[in-house]
mmCIF file of C-alpha atoms in Angstrom:
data_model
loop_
_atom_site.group_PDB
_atom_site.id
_atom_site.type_symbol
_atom_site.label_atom_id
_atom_site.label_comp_id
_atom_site.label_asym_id
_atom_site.label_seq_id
_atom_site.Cartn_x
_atom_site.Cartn_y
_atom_site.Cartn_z
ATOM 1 C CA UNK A 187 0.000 0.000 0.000
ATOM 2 C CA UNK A 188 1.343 3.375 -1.264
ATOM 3 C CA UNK A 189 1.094 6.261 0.548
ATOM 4 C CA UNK A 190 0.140 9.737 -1.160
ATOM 5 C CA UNK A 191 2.904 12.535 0.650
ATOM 6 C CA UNK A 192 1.845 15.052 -2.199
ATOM 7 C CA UNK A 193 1.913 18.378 -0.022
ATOM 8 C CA UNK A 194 -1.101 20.269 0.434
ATOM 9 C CA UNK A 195 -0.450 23.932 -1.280
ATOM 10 C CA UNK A 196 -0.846 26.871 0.941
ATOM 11 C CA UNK A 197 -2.503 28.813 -2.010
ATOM 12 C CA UNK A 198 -5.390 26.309 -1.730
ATOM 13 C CA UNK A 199 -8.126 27.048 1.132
ATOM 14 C CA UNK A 200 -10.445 25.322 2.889
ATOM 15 C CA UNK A 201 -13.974 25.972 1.836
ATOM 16 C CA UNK A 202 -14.497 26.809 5.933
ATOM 17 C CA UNK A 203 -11.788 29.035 5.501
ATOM 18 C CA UNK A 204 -13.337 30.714 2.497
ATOM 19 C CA UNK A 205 -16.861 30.821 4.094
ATOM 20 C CA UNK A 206 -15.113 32.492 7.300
ATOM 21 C CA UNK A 207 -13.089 35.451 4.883
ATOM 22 C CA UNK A 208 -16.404 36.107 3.262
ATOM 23 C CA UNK A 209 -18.629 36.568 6.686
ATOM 24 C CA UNK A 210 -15.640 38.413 7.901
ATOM 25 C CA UNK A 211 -15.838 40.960 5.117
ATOM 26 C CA UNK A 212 -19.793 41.021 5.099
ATOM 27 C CA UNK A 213 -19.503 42.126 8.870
ATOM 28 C CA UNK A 214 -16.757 44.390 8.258
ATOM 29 C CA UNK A 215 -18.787 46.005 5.350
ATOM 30 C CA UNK A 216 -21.803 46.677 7.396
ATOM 31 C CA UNK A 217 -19.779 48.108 9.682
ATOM 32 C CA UNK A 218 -18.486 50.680 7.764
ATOM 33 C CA UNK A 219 -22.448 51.014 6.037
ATOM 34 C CA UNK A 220 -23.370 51.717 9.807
ATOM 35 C CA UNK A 221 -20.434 54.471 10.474
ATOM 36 C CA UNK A 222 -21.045 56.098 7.135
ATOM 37 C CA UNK A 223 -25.208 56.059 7.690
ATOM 38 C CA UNK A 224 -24.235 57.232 11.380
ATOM 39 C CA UNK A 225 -21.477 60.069 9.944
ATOM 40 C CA UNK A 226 -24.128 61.391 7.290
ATOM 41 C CA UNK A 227 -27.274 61.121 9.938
ATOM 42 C CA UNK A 228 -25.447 63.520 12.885
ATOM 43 C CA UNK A 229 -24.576 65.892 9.818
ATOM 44 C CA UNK A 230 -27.701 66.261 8.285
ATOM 45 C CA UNK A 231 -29.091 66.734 11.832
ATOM 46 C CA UNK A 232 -26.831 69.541 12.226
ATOM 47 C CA UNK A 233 -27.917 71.088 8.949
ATOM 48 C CA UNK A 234 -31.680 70.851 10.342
ATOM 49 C CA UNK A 235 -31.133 72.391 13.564
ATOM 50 C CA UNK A 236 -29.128 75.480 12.431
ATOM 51 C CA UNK A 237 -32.029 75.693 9.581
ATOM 52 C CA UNK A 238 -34.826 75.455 12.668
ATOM 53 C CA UNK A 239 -32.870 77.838 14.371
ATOM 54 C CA UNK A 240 -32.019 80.535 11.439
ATOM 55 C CA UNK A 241 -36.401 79.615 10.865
ATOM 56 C CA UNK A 242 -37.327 81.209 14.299
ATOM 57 C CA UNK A 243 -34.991 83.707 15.012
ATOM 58 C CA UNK A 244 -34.282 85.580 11.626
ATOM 59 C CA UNK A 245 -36.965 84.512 9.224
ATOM 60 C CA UNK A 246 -39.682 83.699 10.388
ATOM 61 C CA UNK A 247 -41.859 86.487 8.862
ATOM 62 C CA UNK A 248 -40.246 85.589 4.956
ATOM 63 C CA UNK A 249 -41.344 81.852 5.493
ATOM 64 C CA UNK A 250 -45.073 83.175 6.780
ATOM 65 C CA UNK A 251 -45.140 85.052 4.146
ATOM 66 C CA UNK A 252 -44.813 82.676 1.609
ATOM 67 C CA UNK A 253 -47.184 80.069 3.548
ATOM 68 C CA UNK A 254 -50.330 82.782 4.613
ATOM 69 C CA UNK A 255 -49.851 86.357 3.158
ATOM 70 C CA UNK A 256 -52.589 87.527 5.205
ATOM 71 C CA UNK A 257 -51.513 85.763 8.871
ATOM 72 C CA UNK A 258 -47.836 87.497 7.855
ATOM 73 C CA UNK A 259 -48.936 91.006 7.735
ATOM 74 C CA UNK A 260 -51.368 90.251 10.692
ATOM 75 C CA UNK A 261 -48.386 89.258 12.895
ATOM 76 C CA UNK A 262 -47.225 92.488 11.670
ATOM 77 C CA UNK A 263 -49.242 94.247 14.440
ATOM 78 C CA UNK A 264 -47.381 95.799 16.826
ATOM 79 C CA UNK A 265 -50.122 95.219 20.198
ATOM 80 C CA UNK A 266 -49.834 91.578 19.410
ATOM 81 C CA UNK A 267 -46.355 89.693 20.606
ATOM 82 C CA UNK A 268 -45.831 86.686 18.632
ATOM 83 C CA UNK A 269 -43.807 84.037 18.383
ATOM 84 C CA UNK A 270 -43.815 81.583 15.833
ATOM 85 C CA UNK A 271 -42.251 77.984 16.985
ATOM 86 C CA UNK A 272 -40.478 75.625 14.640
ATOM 87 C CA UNK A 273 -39.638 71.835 15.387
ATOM 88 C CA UNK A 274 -38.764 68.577 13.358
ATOM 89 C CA UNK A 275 -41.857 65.893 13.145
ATOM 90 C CA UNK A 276 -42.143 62.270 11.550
ATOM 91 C CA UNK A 277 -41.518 59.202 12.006
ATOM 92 C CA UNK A 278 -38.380 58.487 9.789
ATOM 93 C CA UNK A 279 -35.268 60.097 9.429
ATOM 94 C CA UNK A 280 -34.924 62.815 7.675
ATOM 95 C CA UNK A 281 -37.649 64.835 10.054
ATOM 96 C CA UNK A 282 -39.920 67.219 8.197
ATOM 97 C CA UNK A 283 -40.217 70.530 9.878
ATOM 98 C CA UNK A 284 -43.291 72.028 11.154
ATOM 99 C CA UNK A 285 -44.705 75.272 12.787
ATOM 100 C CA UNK A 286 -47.094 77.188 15.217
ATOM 101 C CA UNK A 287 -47.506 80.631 15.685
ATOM 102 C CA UNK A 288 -47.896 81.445 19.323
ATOM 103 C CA UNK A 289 -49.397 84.740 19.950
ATOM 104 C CA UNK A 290 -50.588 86.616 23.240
ATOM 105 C CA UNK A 291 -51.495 91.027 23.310
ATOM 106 C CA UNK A 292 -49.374 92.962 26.003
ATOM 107 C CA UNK A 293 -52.563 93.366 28.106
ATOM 108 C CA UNK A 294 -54.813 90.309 28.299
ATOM 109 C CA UNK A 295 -55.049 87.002 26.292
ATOM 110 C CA UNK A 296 -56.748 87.253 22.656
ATOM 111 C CA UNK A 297 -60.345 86.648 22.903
ATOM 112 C CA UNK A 298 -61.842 84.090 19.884
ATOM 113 C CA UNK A 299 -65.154 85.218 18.953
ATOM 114 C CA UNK A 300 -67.365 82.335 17.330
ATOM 115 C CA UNK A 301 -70.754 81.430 16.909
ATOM 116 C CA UNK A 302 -70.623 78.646 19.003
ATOM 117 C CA UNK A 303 -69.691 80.582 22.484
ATOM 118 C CA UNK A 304 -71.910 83.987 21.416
ATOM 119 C CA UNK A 305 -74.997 82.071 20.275
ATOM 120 C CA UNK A 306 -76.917 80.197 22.641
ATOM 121 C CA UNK A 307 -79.347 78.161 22.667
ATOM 122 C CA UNK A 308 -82.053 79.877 25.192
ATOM 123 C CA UNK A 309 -81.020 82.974 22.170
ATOM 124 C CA UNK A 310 -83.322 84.250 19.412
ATOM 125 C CA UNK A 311 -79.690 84.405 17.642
ATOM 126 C CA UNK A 312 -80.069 80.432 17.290
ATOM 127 C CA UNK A 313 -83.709 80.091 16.142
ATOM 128 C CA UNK A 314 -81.945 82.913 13.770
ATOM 129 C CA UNK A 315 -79.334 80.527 12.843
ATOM 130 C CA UNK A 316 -81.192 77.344 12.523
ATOM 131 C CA UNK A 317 -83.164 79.412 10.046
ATOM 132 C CA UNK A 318 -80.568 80.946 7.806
ATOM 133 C CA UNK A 319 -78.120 77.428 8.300
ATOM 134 C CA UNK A 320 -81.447 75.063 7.041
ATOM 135 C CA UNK A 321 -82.462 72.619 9.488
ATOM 136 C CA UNK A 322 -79.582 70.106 8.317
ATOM 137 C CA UNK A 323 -76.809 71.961 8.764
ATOM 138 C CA UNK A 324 -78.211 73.603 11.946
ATOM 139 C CA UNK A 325 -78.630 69.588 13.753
ATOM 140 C CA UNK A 326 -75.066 68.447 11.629
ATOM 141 C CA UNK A 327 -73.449 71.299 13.731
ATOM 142 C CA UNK A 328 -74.863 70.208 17.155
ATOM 143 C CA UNK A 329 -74.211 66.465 16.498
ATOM 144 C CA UNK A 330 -70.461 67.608 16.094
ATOM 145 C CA UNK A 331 -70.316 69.518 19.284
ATOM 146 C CA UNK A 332 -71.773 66.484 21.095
ATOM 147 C CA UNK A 333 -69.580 63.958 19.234
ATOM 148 C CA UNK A 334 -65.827 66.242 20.250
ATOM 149 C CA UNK A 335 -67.307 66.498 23.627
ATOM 150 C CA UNK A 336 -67.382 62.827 23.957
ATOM 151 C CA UNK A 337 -64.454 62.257 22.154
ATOM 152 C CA UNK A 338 -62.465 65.001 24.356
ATOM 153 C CA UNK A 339 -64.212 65.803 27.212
ATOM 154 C CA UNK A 340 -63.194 69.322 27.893
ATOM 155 C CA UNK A 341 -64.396 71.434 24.877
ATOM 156 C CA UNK A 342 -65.683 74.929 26.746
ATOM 157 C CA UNK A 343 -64.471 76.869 29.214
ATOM 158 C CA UNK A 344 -67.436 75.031 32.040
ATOM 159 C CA UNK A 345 -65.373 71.959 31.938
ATOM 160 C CA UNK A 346 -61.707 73.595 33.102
ATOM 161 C CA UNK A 347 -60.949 72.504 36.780
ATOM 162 C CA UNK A 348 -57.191 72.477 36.550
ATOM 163 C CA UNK A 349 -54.017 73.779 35.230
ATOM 164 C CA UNK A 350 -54.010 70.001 33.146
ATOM 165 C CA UNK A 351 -57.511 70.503 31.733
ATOM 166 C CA UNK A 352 -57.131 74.242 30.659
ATOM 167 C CA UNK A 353 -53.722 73.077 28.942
ATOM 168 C CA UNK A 354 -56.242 69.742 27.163
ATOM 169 C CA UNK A 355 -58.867 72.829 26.225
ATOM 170 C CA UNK A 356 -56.176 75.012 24.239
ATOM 171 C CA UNK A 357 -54.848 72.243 22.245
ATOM 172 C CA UNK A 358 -58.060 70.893 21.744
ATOM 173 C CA UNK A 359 -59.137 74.420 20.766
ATOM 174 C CA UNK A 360 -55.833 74.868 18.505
ATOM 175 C CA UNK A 361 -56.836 71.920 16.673
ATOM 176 C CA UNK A 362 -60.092 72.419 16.027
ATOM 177 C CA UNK A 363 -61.413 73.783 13.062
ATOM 178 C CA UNK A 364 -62.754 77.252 12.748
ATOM 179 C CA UNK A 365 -65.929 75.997 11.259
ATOM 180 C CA UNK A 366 -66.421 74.139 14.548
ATOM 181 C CA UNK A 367 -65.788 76.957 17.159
ATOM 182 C CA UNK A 368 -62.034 76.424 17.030
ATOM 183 C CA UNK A 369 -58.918 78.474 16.576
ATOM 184 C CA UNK A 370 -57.525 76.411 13.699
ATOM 185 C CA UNK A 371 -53.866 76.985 14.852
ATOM 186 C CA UNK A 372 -52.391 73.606 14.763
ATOM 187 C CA UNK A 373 -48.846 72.352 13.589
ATOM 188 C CA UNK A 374 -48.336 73.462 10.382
ATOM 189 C CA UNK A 375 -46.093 71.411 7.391
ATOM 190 C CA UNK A 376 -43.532 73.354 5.725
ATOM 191 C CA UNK A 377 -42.487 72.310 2.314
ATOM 192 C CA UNK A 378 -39.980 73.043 -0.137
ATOM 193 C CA UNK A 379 -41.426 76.161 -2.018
ATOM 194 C CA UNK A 380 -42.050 77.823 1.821
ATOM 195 C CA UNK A 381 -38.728 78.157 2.178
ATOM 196 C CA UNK A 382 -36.459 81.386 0.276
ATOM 197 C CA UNK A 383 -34.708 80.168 -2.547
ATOM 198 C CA UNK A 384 -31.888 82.822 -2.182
ATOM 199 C CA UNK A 385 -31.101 81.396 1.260
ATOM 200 C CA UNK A 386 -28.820 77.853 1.871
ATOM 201 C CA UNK A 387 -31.714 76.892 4.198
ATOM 202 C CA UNK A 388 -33.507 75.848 0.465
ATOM 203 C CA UNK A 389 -30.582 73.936 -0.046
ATOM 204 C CA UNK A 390 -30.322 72.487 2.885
ATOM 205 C CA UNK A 391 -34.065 71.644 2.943
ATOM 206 C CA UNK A 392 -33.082 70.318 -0.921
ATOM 207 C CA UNK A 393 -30.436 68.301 0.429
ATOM 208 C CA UNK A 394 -32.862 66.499 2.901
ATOM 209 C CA UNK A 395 -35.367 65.836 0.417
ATOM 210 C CA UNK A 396 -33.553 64.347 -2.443
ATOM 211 C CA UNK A 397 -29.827 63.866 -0.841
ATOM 212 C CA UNK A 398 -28.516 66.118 -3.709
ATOM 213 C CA UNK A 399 -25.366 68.871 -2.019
ATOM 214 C CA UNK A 400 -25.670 71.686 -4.377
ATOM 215 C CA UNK A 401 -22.327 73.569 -4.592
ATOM 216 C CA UNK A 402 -23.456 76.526 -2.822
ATOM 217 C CA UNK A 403 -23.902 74.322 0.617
ATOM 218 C CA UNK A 404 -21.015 72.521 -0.155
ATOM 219 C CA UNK A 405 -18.598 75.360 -0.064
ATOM 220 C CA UNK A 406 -20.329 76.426 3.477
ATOM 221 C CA UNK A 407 -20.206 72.711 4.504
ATOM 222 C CA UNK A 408 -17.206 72.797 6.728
ATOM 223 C CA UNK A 409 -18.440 76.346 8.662
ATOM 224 C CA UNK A 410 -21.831 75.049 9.499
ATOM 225 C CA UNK A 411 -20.376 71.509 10.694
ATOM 226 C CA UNK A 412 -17.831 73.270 12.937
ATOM 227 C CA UNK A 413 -18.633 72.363 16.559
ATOM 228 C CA UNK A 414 -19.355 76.114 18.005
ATOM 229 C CA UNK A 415 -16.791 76.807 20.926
ATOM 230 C CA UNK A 416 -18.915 80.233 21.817
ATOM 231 C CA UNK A 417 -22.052 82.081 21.337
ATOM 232 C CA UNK A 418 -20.589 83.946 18.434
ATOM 233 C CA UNK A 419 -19.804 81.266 16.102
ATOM 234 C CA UNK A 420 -23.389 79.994 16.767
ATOM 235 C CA UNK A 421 -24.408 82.889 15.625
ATOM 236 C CA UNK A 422 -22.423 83.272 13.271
ATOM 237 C CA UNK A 423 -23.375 80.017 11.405
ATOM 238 C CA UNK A 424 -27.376 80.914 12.228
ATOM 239 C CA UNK A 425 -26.409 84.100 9.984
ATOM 240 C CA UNK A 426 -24.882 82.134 7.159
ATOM 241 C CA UNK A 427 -27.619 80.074 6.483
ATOM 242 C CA UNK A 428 -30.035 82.793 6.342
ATOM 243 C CA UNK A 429 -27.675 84.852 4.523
ATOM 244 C CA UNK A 430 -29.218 85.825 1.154
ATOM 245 C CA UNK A 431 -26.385 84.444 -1.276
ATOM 246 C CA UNK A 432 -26.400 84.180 -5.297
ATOM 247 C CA UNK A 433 -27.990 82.000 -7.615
ATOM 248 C CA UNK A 434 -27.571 78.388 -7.217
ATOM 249 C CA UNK A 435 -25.482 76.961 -10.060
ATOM 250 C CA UNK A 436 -28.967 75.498 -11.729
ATOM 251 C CA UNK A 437 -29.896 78.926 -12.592
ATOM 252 C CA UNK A 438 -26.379 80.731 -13.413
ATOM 253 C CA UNK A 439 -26.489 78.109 -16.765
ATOM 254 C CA UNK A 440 -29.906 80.052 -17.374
ATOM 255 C CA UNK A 441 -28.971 83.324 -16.231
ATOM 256 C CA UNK A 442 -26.017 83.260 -18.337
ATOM 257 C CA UNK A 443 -28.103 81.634 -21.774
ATOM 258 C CA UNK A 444 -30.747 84.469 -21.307
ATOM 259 C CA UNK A 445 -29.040 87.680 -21.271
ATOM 260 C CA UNK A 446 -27.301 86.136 -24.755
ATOM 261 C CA UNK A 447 -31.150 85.602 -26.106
ATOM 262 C CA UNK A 448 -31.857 88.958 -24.832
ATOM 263 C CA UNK A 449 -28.472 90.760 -26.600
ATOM 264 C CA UNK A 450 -29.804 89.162 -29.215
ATOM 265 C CA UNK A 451 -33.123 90.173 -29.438
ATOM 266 C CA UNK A 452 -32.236 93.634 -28.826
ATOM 267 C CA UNK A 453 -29.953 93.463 -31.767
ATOM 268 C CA UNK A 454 -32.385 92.391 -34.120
ATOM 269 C CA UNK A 455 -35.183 94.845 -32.460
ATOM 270 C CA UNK A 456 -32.317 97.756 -32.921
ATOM 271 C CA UNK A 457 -31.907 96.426 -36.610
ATOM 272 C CA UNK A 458 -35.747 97.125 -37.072
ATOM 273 C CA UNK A 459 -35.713 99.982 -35.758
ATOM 274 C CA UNK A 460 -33.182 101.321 -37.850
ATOM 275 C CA UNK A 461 -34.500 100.369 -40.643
ATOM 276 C CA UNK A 462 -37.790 102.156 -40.031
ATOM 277 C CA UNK A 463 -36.289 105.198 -39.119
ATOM 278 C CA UNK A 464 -33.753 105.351 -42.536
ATOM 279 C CA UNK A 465 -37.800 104.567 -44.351
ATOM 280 C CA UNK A 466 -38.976 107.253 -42.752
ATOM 281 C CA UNK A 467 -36.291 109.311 -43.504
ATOM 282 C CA UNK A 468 -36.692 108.850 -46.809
ATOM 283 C CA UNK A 469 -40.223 109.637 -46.692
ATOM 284 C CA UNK A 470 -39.318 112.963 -45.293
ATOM 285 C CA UNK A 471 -36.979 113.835 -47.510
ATOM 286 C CA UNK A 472 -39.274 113.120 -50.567
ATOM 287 C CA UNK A 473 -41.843 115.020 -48.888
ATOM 288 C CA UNK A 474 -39.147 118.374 -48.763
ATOM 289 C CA UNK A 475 -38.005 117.742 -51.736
ATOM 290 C CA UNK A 476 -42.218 118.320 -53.366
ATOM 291 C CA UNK A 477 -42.310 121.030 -50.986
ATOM 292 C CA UNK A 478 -39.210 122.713 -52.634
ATOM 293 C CA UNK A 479 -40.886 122.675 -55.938
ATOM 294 C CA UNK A 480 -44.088 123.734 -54.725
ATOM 295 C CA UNK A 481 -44.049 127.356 -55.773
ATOM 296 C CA UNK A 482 -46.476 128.589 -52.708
ATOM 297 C CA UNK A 483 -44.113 127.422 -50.117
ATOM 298 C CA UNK A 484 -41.290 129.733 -48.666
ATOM 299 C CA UNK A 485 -37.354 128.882 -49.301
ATOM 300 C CA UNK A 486 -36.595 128.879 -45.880
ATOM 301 C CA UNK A 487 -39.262 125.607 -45.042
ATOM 302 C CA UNK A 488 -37.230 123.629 -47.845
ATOM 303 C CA UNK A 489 -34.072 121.270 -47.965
ATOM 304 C CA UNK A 490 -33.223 118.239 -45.857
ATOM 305 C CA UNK A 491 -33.523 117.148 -42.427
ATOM 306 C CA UNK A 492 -30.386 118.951 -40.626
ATOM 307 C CA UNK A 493 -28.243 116.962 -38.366
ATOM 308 C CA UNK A 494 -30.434 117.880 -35.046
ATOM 309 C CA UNK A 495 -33.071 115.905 -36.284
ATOM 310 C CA UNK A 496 -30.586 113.010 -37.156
ATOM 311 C CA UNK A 497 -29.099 113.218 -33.445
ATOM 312 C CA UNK A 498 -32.383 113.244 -32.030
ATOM 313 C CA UNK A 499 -33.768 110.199 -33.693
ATOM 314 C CA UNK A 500 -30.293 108.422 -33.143
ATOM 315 C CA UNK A 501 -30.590 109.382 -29.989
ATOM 316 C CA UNK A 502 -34.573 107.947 -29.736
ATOM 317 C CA UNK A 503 -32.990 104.929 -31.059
ATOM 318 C CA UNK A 504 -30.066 104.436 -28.540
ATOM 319 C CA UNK A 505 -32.325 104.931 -25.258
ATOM 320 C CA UNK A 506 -35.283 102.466 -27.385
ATOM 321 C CA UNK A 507 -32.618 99.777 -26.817
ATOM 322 C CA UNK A 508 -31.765 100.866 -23.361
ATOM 323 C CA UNK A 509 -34.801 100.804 -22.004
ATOM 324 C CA UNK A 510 -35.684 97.174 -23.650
ATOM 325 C CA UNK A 511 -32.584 96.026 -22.422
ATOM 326 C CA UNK A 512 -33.603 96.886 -18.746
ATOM 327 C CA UNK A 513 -36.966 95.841 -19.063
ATOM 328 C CA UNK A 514 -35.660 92.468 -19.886
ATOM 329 C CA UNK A 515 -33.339 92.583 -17.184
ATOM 330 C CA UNK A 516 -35.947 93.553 -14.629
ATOM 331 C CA UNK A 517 -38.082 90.778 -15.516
ATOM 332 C CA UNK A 518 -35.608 87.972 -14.911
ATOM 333 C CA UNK A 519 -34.405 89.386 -11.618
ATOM 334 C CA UNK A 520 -38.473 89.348 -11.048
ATOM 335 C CA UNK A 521 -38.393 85.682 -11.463
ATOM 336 C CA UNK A 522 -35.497 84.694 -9.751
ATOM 337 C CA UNK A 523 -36.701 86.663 -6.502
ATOM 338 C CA UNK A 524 -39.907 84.645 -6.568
#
């Protein structure tokens, strides 16, 4: 009987051994997955608080503004102190960010008015209302108040005992329609368009959305993920991402195409318009000429256009294209700001 001593190669593994490398680098790679999700988490978190933070302390007004015109320049008022509250909501990451506008007048709290707390029902007011409403609406209405009080329990002012219930009756009066008796002044969803387009909170807001870095956040990247040693850095960074900064590089592409498209345009307007002036010209100079051998006219009304009246309609010419030019200018500017 022969023995084999062939040695085994070292080259050659085990198919344990291979099975072992290949968990070993499937653990190791989801451990570097993890650190990377974990690195890019923390920083977009960042992002989002210095946007939440540049939201309520510098503009707050631009972003009402573009959600409710008309609550914007009601905040305006100066006997009302307002305060208008931003904070991140959902349930996966990244948060959307929501708001409330908190408001209070320097003497006493606002007073709602509504139907439901000035009409009664010993009133004429309500026979009143049951009459103008129809008799479906009127009972629809009174089903609902009997339904939220069941549902809630403390839905007018009767049913406040403590500190706990009156804090249950505001948010239950926050969320409640105005149509119902409520305030309607509930946490509001901000989305992209809300936010200011000249501003790197829209990018950063971008960024969260669709994971895209434009190159305007990128080159403030490393100031805004510096870890603020004092209160002047903080605010500092707060002031750079509310900073009103140029166009984003997917308008300068445009921006750049359309003042070419306008150049040209004025061009070939300016063309036109030179070409109707040297017609009219001609017109008028046929016209002197008849009037030079029309005996009844005096010498001194004959002969040519003299060079004032070339200057002036050169000159009618030149500010023609000016003022196109900056009309055209205007307008894009208009669009950009909006």
């Amino acid at each position: 009987m022969m023995w084999n001593d062939t040695p085994i190669s070292p080259f050659v593994l085990n198919e344990k051994e291979k099975e072992k490398q290949r968990v070993k680098r499937e653990q190791a790679a989801i451990k570097i997955q993890k650190r990377w999700w974990m690195h890019m988490t923390k920083r977009l978190f960042k992002l989002l608080k210095h946007t939440i933070r540049a939201a309520e302390y510098c503009i707050s007004y631009d972003i009402l503004k573009r959600v409710s015109p008309l609550e914007a320049e009601l905040l305006k008022e100066p006997t009302i102190q307002y305060k208008v509250r931003f904070r991140l909501a959902g349930s996966d990451f990244p948060p959307f960010i929501i708001f409330k506008i908190f408001c209070k007048t320097r003497t006493k709290n606002n007073q709602y008015i509504s139907g439901k707390r000035v009409i009664t029902s010993e009133s004429k007011a309500a026979v009143d209302a049951c009459k103008l409403m129809g008799y479906r609406m009127y009972y629809s209405q009174i089903l609902q108040d009997e339904l939220q009080h069941k549902r809630h329990g403390i839905t007018d002012d009767i049913d406040i005992a403590t500190v706990r219930d009156y804090m249950q009756y505001a948010s239950h009066m926050d969320e409640t329609p105005a149509y119902y008796g409520g305030r309607h002044n509930c946490w509001r969803r901000l989305t992209l368009e809300n936010w200011p387009r000249a501003m790197i909170v829209y990018d950063i807001m971008d960024y969260a959305q669709s994971g895209k870095l434009s190159a305007r956040l990128r080159a403030e990247l490393p100031f805004l993920l510096l870890k603020p040693q004092n209160e002047e850095t903080c605010r500092a960074q707060i002031l750079a991402v509310c900073q009103i900064r140029s166009m984003p590089p997917g308008f300068t592409s445009l921006s750049r195409q359309e003042p070419k498209a306008d150049q040209r345009m004025s061009q070939r307007r300016s063309y036109q318009a030179r070409q109707k002036i040297a017609k009219m010209k001609k017109i008028y100079k046929a016209m002197k000429e008849e009037d030079l051998s029309s005996p009844s006219l005096s010498d001194h009304s004959a002969g040519d256009p003299g060079p004032e009246n070339e200057f002036s309609n050169e000159d009618w010419e030149q500010e023609a294209v000016r003022l196109y030019d900056w009309a055209r200018a205007l307008r894009t500017e208009d669009i950009w700001e909006d």
